[in-house]
Coordinates of C-alpha atoms in Angstrom, one line a residue:
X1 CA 13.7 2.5 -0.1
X2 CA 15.6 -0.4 1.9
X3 CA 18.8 -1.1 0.8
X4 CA 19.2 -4.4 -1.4
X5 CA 21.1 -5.9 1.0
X6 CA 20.1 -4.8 4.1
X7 CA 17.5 -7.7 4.8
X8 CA 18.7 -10.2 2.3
X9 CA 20.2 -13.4 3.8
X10 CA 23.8 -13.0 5.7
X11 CA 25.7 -14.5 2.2
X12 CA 25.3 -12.2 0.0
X13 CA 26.0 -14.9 -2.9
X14 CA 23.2 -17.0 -1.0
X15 CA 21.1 -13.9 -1.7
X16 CA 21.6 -13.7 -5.5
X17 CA 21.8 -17.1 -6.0
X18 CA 17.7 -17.4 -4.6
X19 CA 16.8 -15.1 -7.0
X20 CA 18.4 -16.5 -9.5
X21 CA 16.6 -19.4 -9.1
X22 CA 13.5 -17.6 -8.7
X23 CA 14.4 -16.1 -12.0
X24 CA 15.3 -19.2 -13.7
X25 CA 11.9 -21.0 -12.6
X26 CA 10.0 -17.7 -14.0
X27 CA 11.4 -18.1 -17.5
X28 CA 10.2 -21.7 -17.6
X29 CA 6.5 -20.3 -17.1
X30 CA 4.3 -21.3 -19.7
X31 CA 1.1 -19.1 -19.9
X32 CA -1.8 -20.4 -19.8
X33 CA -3.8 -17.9 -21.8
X34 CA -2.8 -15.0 -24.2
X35 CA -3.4 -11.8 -21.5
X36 CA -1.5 -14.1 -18.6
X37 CA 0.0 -10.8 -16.5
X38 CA 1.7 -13.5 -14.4
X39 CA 5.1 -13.3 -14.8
X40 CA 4.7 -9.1 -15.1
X41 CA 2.9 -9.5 -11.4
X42 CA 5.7 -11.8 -9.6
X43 CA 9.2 -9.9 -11.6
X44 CA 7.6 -6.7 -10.5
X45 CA 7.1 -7.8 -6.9
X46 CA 10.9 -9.0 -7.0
X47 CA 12.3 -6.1 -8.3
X48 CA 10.5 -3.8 -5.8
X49 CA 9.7 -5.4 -2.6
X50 CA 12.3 -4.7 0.2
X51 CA 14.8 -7.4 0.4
X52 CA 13.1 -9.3 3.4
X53 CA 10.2 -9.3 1.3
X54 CA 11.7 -10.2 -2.1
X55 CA 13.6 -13.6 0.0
X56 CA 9.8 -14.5 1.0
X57 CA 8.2 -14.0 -2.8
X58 CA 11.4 -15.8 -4.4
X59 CA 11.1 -18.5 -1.9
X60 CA 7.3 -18.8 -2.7
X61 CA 8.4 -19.1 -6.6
X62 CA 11.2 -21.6 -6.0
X63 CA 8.3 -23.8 -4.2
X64 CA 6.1 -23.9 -6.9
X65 CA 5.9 -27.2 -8.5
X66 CA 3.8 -26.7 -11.8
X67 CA 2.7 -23.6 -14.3
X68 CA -0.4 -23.4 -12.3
X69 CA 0.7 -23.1 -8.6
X70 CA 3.6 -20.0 -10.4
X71 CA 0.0 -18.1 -11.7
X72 CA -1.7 -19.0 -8.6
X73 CA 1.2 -17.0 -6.5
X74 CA 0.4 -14.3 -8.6
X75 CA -3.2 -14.1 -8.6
X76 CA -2.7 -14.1 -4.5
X77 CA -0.4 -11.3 -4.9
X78 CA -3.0 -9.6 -7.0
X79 CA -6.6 -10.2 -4.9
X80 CA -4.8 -10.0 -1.4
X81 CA -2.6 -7.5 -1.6
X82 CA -3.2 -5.3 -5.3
X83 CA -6.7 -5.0 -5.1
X84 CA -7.3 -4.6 -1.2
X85 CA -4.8 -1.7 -1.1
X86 CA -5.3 0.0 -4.4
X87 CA -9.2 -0.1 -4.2
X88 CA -9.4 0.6 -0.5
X89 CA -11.8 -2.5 -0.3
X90 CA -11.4 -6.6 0.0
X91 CA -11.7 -9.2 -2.1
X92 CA -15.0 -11.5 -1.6
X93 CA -12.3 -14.5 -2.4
X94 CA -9.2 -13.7 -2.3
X95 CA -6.9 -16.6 -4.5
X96 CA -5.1 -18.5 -1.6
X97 CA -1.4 -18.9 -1.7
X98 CA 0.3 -22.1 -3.1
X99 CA 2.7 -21.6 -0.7
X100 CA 3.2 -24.9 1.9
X101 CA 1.6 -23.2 5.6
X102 CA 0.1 -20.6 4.2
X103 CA -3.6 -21.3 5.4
X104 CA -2.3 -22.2 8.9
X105 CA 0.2 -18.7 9.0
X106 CA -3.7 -17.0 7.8
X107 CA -5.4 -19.2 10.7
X108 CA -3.0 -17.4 13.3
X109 CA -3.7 -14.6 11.8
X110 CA -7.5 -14.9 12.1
X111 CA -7.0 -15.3 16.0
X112 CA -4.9 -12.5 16.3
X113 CA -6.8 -9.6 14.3
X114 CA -10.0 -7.8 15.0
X115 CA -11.6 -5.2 13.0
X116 CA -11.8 -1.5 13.7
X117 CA -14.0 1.6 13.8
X118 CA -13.9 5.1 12.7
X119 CA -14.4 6.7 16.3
X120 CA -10.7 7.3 16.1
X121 CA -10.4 9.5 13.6
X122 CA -11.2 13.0 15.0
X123 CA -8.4 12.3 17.8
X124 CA -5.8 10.9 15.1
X125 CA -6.6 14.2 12.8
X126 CA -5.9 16.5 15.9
X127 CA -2.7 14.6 16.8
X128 CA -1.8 14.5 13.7
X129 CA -2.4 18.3 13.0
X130 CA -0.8 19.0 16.5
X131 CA 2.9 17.1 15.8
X132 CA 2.6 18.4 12.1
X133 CA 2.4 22.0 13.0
X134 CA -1.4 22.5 12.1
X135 CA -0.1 22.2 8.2
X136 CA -0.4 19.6 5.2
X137 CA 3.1 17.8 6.0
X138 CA 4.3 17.9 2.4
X139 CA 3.1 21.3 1.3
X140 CA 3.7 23.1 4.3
X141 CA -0.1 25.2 3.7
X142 CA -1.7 25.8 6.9
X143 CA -4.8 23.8 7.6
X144 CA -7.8 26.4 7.1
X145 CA -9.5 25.6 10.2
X146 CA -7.0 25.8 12.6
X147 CA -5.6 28.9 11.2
X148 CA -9.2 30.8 11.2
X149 CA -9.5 29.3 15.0
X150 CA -5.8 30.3 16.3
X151 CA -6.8 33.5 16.8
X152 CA -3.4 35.1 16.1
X153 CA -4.4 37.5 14.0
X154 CA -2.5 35.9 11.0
X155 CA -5.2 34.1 9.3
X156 CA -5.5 36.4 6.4
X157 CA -1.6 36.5 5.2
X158 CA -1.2 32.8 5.0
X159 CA -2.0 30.6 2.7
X160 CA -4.6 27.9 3.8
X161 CA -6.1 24.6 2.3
X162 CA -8.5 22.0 3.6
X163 CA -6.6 18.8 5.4
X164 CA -7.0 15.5 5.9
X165 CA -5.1 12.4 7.7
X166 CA -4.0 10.5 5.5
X167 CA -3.5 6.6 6.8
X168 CA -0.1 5.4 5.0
X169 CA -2.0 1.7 5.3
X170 CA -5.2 2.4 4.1
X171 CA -7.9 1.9 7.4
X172 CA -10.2 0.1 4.9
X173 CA -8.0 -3.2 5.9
X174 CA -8.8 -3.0 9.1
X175 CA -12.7 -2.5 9.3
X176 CA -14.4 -5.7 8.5
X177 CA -17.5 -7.9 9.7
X178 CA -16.4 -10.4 12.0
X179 CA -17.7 -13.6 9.4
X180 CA -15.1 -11.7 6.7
X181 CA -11.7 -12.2 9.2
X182 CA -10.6 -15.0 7.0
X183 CA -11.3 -12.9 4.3
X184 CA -9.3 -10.0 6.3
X185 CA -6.1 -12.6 7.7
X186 CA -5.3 -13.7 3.9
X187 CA -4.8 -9.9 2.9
X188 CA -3.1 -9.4 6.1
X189 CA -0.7 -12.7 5.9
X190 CA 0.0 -11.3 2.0
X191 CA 1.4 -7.7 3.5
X192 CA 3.4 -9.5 6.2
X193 CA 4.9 -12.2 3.5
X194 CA 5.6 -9.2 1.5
X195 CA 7.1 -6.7 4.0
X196 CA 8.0 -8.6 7.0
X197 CA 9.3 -5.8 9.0
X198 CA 6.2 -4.0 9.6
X199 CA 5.3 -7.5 12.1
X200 CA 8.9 -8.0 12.8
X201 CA 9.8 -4.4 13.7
X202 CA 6.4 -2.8 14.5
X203 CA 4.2 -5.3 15.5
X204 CA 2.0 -3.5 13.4
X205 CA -2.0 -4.9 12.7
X206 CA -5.3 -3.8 12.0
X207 CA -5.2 -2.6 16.0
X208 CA -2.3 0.0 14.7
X209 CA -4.2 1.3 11.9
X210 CA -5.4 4.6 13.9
X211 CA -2.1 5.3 15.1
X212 CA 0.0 8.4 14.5
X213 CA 3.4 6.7 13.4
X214 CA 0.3 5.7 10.3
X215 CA -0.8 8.6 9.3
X216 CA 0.0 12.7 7.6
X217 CA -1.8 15.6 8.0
X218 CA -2.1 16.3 3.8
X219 CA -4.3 18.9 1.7
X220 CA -7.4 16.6 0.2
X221 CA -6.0 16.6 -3.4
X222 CA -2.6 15.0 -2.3
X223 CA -3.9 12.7 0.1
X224 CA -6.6 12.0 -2.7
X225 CA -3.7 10.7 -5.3
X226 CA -1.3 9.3 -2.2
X227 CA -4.5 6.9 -1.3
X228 CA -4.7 6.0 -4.5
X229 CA -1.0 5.5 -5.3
X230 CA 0.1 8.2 -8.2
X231 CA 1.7 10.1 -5.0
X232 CA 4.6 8.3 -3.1
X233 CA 7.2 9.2 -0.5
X234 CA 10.6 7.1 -0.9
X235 CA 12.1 6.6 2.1
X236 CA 16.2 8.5 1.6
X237 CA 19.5 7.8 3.3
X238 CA 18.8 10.1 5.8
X239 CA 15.5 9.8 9.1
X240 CA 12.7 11.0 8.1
X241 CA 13.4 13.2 4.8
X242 CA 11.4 11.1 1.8
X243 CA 12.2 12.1 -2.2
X244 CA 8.4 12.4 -3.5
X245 CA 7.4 10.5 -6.3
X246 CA 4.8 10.6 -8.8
X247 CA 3.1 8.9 -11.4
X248 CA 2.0 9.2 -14.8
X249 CA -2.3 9.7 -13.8
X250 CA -1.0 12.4 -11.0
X251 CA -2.7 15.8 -11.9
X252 CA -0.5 17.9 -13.4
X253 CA -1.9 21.2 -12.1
X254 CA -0.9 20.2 -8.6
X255 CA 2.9 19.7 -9.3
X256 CA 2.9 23.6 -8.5
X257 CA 2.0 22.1 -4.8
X258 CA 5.2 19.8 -4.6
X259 CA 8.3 20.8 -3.1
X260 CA 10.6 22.3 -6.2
X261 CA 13.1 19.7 -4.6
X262 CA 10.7 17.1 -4.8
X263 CA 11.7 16.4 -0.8
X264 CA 9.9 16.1 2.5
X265 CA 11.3 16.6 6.0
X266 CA 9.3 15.6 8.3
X267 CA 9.5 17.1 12.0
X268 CA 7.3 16.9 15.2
X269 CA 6.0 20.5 16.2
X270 CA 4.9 17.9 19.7
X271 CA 7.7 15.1 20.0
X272 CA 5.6 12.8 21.9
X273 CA 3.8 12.5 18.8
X274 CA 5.8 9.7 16.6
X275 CA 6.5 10.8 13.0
X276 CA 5.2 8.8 10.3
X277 CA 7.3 5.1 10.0
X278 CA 9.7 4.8 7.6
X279 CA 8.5 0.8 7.1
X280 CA 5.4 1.6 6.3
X281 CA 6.1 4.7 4.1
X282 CA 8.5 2.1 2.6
X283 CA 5.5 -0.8 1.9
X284 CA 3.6 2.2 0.3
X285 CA 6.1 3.2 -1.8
X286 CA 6.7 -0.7 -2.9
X287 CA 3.3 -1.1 -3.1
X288 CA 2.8 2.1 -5.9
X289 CA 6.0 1.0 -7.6
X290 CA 4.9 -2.9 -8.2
X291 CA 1.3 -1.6 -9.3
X292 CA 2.7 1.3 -12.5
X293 CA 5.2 -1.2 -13.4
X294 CA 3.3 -4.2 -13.9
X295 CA 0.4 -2.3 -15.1
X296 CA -1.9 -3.3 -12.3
X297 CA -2.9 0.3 -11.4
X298 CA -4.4 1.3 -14.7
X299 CA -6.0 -2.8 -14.7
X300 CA -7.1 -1.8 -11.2
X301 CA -8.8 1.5 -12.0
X302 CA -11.0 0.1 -14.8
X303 CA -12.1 -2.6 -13.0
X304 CA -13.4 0.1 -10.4
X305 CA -14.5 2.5 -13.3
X306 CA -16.2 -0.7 -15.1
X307 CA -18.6 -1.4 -11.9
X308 CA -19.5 2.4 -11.2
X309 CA -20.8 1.8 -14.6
X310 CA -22.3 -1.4 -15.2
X311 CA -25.7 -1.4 -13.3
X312 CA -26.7 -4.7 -14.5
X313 CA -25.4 -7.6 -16.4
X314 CA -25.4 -7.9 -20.1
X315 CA -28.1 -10.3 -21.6
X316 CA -25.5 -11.7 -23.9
X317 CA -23.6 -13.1 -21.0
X318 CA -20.6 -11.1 -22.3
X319 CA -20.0 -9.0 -18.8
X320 CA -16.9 -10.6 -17.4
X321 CA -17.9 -11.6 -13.9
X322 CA -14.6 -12.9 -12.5
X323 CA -13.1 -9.7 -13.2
X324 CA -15.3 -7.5 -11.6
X325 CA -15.4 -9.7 -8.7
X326 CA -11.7 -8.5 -8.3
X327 CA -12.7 -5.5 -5.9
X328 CA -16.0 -5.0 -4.5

């Protein structure tokens, strides 16, 4: 992860006096309601953003003026950036931010986007494969295809698994009908408020989605729980070597697939290939930290199991609408 410092403003005491105040406007929250996850939401993204990105969210706080504009922040937090990237999906409505220029920073974002396709894919799995050395980048197990095709006469003696490319920011953001970019610049503006290096440093937009530098060759079970954030790679000290983490709904009969070490070291079998960014494998990581410790990801998975289940609404009117409206 970034260092606490290394994006925070130039005086340090500056730095910890914003969040202070931040802080100090948090604990004058009243809630509104008995299940208010409000202040859970906005301390967890302060506590695990990168420090760009915590300046921006304790700036936003600082600028509320009531009770409701604080829960509005984090019902933004939640529908444009939660939901979209846990569930792989948008938000028909995502809550605006309170925050003063928000809609016009969304409105340049609007001009800016467009959506993308899936005719990508079969050349960003190949490149992928080819700078990852035809193997699952975290496991090391030769992808099944490529080993049966290399016609080395080693196919048998190894140990092979099905692969996938695995996109670090999920492609879902990206692909979008053109009367839902609004819908698309909101969750976009969210990730840049919240990790402004990966505009700042990368340039990085829906049109970078099918790029290398955002995506791992990984067997289907890991890229399965690293899509849905119970698999994440912390970005170390050192280029390119991430300390994998996982959480509490990973399956446990695939820690025997993990690294004893628990560490990655990512190297490119074709250099012109760029390795997966650190930025975005840092967002990621954020990202699955803020969800287990606010509770949003287990919130977030039985919104999604509720809708796979509910094939109508119940005659009572008891079926909480807004909620399922969360994802879509």
């Amino acid at each position: 992860m970034e260092s606490p410092l290394s994006s925070a403003p130039s005086n340090v005491t500056d730095y910890v006096d914003l969040l202070s105040q931040a802080e100090a406007r948090l604990a004058k929250y009243q809630p509104g309601q008995t299940n208010d996850q409000t202040i859970i939401i906005l301390r967890s993204f302060i506590k695990c953003l990168p420090s760009s990105g915590r300046v921006n969210i304790a700036n936003d706080i600082i600028g509320c003026s009531d009770n409701l504009e604080i829960h509005q922040l984090a019902q933004h937090l939640l529908t444009s950036l939660l939901c979209p990237m846990k569930a792989h999906a948008k938000t028909p409505i995502p809550t605006p931010s309170p925050r003063w220029g928000a809609e016009e920073d969304v409105e340049e974002i609007s001009s800016e986007i467009e959506s993308v396709t899936r005719n990508d894919q079969a050349w960003l799995k190949a490149a992928c494969l080819r700078r990852d050395g035809d193997k699952c980048a975290i496991t090391g197990y030769y992808d099944v295809m490529q080993s049966f095709n290399s016609g080395d006469g080693r196919h048998e003696e190894r140990i092979t698994e099905i692969t996938e490319v695995a996109h670090i920011i999920p492609f879902a953001l990206g692909s979008f009908p053109e009367k839902q970019t609004h819908i698309a610049a909101t969750i976009w503006d969210a990730i840049y408020r919240c990790f402004p290096s990966l505009r700042q440093r990368l340039n990085f937009s829906t049109a970078k989605l099918n790029e290398p530098y955002n995506a791992i060759t990984m067997c289907a079970i890991l890229h399965a729980c690293f899509g849905s954030f119970k698999l994440a790679l912390c970005p170390t000290d050192d280029d390119n070597v991430y300390r994998i983490k996982t959480y509490r709904q990973f399956p446990s009969l695939w820690i025997r697939l993990l690294p004893e070490n628990r560490v990655v070291t990512f190297t490119a079998n074709d250099p012109s290939i760029p390795l997966p960014s650190r930025f975005l494998l840092e967002a990621h990581a954020a990202v699955a930290e803020i969800l287990h410790i606010s509770g949003m990801a287990e919130y977030i998975d039985d919104i999604m199991r509720d809708r796979d289940r509910i094939g109508c609404l119940a005659h009572d009117g008891s079926t909480d609408i807004q909620r399922l409206m969360l994802i879509w």
